[in-house]
PDB file of C-alpha atoms in Angstrom:
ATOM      1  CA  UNK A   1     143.062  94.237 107.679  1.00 62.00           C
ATOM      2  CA  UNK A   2     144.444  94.321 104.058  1.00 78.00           C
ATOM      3  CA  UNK A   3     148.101  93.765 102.936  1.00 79.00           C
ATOM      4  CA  UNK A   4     148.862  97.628 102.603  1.00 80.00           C
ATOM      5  CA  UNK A   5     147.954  98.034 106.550  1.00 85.00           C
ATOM      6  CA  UNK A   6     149.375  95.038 108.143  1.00 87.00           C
ATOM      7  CA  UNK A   7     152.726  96.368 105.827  1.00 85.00           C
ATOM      8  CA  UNK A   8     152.726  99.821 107.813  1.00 87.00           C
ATOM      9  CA  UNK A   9     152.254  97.718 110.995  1.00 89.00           C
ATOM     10  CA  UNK A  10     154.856  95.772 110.039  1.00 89.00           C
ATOM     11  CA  UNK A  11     157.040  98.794 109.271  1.00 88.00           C
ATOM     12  CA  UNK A  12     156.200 100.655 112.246  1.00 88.00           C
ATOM     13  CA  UNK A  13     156.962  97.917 114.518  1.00 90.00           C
ATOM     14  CA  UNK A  14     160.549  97.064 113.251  1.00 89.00           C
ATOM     15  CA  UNK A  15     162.047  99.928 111.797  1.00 87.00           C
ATOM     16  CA  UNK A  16     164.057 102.386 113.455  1.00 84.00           C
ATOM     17  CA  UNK A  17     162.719 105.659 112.126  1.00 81.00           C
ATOM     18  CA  UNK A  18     165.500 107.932 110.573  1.00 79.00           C
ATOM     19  CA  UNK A  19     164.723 111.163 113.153  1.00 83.00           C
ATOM     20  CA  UNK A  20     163.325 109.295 116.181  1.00 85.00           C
ATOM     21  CA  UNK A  21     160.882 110.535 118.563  1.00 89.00           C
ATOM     22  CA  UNK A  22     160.968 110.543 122.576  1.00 91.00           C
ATOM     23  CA  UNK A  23     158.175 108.194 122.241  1.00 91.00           C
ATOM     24  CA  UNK A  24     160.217 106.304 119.258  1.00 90.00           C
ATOM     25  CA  UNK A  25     163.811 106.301 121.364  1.00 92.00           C
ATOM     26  CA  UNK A  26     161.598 104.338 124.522  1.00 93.00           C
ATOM     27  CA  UNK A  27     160.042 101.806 122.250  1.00 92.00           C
ATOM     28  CA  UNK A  28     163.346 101.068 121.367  1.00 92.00           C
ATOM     29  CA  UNK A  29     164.512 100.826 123.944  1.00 93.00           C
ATOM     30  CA  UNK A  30     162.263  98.786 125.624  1.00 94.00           C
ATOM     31  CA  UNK A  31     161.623  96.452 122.892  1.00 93.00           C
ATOM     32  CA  UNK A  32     165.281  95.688 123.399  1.00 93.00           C
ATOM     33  CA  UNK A  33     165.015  95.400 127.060  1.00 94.00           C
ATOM     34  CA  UNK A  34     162.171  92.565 126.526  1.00 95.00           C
ATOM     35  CA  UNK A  35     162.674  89.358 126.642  1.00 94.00           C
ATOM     36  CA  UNK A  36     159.431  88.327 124.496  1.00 95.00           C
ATOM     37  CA  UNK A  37     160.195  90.707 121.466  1.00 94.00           C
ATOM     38  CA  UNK A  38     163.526  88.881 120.990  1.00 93.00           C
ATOM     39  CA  UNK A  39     161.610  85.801 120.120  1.00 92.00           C
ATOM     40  CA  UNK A  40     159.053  87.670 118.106  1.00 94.00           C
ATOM     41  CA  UNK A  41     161.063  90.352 116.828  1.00 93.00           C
ATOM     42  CA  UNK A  42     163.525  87.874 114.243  1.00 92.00           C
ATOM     43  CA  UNK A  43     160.174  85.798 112.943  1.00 90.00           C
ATOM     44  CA  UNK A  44     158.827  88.856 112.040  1.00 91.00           C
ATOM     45  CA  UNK A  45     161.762  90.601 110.003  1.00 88.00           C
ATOM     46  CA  UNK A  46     161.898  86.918 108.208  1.00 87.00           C
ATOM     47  CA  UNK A  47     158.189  86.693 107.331  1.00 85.00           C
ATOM     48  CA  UNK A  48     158.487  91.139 106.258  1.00 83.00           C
ATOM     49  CA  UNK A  49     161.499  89.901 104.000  1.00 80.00           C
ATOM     50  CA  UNK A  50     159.330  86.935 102.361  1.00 76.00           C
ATOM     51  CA  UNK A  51     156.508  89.563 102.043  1.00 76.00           C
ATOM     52  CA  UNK A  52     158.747  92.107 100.084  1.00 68.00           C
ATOM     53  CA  UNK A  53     159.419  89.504  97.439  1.00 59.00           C
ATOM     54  CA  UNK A  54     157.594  90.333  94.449  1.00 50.00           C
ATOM     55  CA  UNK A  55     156.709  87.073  91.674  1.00 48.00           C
ATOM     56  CA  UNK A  56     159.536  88.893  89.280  1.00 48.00           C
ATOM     57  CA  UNK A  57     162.061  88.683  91.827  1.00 50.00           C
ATOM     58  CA  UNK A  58     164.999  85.799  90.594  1.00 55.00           C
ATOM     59  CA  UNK A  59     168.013  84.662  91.818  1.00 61.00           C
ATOM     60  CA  UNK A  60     169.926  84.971  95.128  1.00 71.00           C
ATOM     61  CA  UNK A  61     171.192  88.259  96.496  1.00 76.00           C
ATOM     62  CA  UNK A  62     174.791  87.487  95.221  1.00 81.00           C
ATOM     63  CA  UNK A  63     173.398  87.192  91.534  1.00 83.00           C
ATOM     64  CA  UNK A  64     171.496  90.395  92.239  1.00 81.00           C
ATOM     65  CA  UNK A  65     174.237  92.549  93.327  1.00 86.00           C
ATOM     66  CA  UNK A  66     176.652  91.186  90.731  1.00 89.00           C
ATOM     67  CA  UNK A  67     173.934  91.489  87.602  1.00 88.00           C
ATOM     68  CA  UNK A  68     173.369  95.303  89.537  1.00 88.00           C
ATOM     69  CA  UNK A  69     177.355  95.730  89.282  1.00 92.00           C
ATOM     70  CA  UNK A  70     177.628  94.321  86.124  1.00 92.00           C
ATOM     71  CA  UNK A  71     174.437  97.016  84.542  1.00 90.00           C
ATOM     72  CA  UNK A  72     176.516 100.168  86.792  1.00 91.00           C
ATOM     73  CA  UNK A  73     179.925  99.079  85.022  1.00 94.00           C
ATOM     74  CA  UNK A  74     178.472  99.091  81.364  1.00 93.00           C
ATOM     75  CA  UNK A  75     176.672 102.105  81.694  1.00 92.00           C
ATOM     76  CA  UNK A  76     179.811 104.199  83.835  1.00 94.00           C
ATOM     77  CA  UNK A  77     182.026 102.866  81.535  1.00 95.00           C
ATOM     78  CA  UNK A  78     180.020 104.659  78.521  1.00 94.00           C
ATOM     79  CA  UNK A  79     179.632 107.587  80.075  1.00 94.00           C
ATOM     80  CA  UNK A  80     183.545 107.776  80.826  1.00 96.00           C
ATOM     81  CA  UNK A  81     184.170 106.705  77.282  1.00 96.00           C
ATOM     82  CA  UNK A  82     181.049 109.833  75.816  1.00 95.00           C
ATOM     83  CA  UNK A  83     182.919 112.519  78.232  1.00 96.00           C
ATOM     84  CA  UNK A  84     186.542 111.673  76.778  1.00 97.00           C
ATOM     85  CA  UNK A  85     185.564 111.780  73.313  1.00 97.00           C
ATOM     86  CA  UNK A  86     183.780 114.951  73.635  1.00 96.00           C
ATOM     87  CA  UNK A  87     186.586 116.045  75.903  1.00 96.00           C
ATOM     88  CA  UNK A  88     188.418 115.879  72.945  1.00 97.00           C
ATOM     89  CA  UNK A  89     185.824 117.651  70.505  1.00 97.00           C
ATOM     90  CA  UNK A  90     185.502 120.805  72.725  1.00 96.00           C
ATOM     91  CA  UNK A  91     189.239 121.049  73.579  1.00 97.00           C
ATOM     92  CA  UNK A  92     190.340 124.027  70.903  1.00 96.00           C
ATOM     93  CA  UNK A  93     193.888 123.126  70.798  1.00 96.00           C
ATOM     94  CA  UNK A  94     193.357 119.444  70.111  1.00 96.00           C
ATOM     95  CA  UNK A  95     194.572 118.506  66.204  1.00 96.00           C
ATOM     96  CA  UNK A  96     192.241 117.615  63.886  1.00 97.00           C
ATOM     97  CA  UNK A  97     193.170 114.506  63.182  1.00 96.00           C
ATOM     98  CA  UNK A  98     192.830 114.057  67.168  1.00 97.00           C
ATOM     99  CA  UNK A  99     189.193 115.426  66.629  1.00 97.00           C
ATOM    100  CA  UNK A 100     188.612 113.189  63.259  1.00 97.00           C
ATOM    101  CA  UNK A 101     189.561 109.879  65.584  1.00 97.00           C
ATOM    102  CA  UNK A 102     187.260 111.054  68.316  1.00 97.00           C
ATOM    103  CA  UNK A 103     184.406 111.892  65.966  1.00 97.00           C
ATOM    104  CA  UNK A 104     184.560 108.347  64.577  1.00 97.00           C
ATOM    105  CA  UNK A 105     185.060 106.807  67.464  1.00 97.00           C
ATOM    106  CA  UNK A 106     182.030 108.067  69.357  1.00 95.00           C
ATOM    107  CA  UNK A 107     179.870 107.540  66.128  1.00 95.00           C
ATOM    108  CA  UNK A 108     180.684 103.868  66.683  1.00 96.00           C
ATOM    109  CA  UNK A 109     180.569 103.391  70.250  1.00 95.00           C
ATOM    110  CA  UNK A 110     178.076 105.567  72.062  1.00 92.00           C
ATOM    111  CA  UNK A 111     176.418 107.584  69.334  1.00 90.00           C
ATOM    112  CA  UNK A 112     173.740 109.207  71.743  1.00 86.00           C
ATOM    113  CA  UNK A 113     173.931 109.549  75.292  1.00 82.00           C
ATOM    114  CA  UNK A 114     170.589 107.826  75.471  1.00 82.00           C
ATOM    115  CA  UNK A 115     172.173 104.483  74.342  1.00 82.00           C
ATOM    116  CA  UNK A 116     173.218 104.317  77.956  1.00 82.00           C
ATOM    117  CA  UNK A 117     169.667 104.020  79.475  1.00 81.00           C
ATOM    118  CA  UNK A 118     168.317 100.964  77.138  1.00 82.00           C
ATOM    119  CA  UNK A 119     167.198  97.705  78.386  1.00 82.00           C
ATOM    120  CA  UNK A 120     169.697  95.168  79.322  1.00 82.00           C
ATOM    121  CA  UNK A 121     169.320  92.905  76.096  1.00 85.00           C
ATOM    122  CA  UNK A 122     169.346  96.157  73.519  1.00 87.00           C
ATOM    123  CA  UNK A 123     172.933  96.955  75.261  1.00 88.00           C
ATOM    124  CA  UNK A 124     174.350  93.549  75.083  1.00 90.00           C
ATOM    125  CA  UNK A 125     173.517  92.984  71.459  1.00 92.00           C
ATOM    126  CA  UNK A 126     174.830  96.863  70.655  1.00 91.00           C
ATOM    127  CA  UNK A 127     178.539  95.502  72.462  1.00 92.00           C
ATOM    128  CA  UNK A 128     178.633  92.416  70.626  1.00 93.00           C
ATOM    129  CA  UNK A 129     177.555  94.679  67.637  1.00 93.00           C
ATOM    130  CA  UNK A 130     180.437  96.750  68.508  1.00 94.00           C
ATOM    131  CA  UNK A 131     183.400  94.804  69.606  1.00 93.00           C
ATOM    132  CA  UNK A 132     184.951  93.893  66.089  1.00 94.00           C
ATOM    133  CA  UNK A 133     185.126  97.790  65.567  1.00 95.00           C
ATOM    134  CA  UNK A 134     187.700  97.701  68.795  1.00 95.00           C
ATOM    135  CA  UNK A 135     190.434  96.323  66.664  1.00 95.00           C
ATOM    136  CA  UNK A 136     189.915  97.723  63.540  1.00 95.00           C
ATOM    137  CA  UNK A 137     189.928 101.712  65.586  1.00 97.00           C
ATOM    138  CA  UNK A 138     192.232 100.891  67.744  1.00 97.00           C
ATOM    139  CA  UNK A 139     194.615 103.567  66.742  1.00 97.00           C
ATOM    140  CA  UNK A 140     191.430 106.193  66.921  1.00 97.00           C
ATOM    141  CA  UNK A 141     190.603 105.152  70.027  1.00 97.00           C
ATOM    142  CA  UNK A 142     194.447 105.352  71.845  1.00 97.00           C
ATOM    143  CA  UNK A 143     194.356 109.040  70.651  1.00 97.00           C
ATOM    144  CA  UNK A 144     192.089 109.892  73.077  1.00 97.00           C
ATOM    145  CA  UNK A 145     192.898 110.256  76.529  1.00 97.00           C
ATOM    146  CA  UNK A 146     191.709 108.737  79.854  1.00 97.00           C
ATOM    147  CA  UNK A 147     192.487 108.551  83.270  1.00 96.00           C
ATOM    148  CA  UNK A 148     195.375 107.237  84.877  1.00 96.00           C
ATOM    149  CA  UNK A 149     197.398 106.998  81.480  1.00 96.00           C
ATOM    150  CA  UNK A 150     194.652 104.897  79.086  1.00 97.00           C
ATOM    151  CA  UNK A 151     193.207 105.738  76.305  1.00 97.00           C
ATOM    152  CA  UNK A 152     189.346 105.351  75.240  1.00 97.00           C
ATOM    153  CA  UNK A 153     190.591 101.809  74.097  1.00 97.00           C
ATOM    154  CA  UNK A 154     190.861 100.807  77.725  1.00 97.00           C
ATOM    155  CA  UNK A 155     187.351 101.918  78.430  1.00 97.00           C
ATOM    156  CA  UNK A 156     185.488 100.915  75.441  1.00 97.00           C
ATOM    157  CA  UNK A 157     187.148  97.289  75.975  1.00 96.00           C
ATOM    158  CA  UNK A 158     185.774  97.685  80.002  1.00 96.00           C
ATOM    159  CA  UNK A 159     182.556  98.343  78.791  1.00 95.00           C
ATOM    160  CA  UNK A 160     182.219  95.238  76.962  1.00 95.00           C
ATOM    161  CA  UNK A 161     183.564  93.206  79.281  1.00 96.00           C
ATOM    162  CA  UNK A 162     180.681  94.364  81.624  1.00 95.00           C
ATOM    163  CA  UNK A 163     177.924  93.708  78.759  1.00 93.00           C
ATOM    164  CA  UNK A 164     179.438  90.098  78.241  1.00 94.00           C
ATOM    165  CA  UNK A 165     178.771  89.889  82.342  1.00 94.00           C
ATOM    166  CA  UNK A 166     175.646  91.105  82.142  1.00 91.00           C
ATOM    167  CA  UNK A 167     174.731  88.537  79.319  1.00 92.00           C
ATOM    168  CA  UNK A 168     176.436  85.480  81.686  1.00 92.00           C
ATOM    169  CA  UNK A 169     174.550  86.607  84.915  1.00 89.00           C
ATOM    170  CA  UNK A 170     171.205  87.388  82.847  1.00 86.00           C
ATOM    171  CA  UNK A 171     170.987  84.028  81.208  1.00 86.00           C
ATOM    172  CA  UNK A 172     172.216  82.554  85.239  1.00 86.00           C
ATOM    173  CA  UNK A 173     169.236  84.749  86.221  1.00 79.00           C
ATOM    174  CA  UNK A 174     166.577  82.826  83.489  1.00 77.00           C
ATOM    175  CA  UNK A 175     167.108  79.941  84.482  1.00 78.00           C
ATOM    176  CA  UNK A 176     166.053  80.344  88.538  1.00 71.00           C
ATOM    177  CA  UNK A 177     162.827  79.363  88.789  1.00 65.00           C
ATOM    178  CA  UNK A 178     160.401  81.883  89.634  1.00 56.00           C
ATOM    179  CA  UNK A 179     159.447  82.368  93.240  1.00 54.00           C
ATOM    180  CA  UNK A 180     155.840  81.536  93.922  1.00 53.00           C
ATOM    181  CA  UNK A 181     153.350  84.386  93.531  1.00 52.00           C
ATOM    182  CA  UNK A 182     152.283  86.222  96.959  1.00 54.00           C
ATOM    183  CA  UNK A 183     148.793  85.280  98.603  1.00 62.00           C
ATOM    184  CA  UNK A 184     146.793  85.911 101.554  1.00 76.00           C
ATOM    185  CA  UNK A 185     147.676  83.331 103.604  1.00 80.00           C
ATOM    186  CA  UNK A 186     151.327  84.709 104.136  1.00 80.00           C
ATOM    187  CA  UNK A 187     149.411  88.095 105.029  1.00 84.00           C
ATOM    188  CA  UNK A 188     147.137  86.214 107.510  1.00 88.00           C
ATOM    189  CA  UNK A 189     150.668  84.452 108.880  1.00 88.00           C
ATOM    190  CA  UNK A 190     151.901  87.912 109.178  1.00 89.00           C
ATOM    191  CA  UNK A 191     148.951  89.526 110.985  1.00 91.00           C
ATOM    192  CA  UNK A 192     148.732  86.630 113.521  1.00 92.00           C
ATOM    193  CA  UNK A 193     151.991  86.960 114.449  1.00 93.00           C
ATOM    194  CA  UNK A 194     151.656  90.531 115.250  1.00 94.00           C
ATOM    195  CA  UNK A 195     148.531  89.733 117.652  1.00 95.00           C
ATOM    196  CA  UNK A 196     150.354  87.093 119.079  1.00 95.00           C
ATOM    197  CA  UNK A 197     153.560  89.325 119.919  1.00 95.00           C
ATOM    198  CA  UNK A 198     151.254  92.075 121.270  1.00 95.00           C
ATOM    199  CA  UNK A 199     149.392  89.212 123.744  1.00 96.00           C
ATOM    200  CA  UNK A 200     152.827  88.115 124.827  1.00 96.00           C
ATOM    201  CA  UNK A 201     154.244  91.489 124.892  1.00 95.00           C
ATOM    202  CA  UNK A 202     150.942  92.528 126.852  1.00 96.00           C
ATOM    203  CA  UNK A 203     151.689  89.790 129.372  1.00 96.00           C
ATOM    204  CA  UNK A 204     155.080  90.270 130.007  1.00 96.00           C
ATOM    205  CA  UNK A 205     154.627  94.271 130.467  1.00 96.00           C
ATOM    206  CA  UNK A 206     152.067  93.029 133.353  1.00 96.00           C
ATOM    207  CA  UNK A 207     155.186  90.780 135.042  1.00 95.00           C
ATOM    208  CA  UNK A 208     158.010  93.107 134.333  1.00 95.00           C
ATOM    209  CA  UNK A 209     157.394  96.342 136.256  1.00 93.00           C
ATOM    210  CA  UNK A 210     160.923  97.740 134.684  1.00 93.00           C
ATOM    211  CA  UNK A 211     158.970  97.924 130.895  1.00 95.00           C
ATOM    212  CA  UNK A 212     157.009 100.983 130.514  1.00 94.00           C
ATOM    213  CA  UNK A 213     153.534 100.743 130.889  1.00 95.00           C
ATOM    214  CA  UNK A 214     152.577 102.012 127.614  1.00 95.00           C
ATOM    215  CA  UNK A 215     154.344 100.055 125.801  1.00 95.00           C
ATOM    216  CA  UNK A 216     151.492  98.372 124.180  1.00 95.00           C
ATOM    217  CA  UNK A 217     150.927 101.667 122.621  1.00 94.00           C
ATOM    218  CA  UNK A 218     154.052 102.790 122.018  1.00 93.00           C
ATOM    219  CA  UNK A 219     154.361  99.344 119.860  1.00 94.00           C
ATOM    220  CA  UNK A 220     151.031  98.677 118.661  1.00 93.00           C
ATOM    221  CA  UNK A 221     149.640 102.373 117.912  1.00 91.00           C
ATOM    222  CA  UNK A 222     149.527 102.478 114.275  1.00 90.00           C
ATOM    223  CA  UNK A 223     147.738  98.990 114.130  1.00 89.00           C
ATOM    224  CA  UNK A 224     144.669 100.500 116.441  1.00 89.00           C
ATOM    225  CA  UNK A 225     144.687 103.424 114.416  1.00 87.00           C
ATOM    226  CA  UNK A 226     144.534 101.891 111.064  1.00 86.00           C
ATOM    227  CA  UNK A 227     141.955  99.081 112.514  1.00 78.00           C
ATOM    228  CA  UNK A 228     139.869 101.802 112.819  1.00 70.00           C
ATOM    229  CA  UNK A 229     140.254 103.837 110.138  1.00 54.00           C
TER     230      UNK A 229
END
């Protein structure tokens, strides 16, 4: 069976689905009732999350989620910084001079949206670009407003900070080495652990009268199916 197929097994077996069946709700139940699919059960979820590493994958989770935060900061803190200056370019009774700083501002800053949805290493290099012009606006930028009492100065200086983050945790990232890339062996470790849970499972359905007695389809559908499809 190839990788694709013994993934859906894989997927059918552990995963709760999100609208569950009648027949879903009694595997479920009974899987949790057996005393065999509590040893099998936690190998398998280990060997699915080995699987589900790809060769570009780096780093541990923590770097991931922080390098993720780090990417959602920059780019939120643009957008915050785009929708205040234009705030300030549509608002009719805003002075001109008001309008001149904005103008100039978001010319130097974020001077299309789409600079918000480059590659990691184009953004850093356009905030280090960037950050000398902080100073040298900073009166532009405190005339226009933000949230909570800032001005545009607070968020253009937040969005930096998150590039310079994303350069730290990036370079952290480079130097992991890569994992090793996938092969078939860690498939064929995958699909004999399935067989062996459904022989156990098989065996302890035939001792335990409480487990239903199609359990071995209830669990083990899908992998017939596909076998012979």
């Amino acid at each position: 069976m190839n990788a694709d197929k013994i993934g859906l097994v894989l997927a059918d077996v552990l995963d709760a689905p999100a609208d569950p069946t009648a027949d879903d709700q009694r595997r479920l139940a009974a899987l949790a009732a057996s005393t065999i699919a509590a040893v099998y059960l936690p190998e398998l979820r280990a060997i699915r999350a080995e699987l589900s590493a790809t060769p570009g994958d780096k780093g541990t989770p923590a770097l991931t989620a922080a390098l993720a935060a780090a990417n959602r900061d920059h780019d939120d803190y643009g957008r915050a910084f785009w929708f205040a200056a234009m705030g300030v370019l549509a608002d009719p009774g805003a002075s001109e001079a008001a309008k001149t700083a904005a103008a100039k501002c978001l010319a130097t800053f974020v001077p299309a949206r789409g600079e918000l949805a480059q590659d990691t290493a184009t953004e850093i290099a356009s905030a280090r670009r960037r950050a000398p012009q902080v100073a040298a606006l900073a009166d532009d930028l405190d005339r226009i407003p933000a949230a909570d009492g800032r001005t545009a100065r607070a968020l253009v200086d937040a969005q930096h900070a998150a590039a310079e983050r994303r350069a730290s945790l990036t370079a952290e990232r480079a130097r992991v080495p890569a994992p090793a890339p996938l092969d078939g062996a860690r498939w064929t470790r995958a699909w004999g652990l399935l067989l062996e849970f459904r022989r156990a499972l098989q065996r302890e359905v035939a001792q335990n009268e409480a487990l239903p007695r199609d359990l071995d389809r209830l669990v083990f559908g899908l992998m017939d199916r596909l076998a012979g499809g």
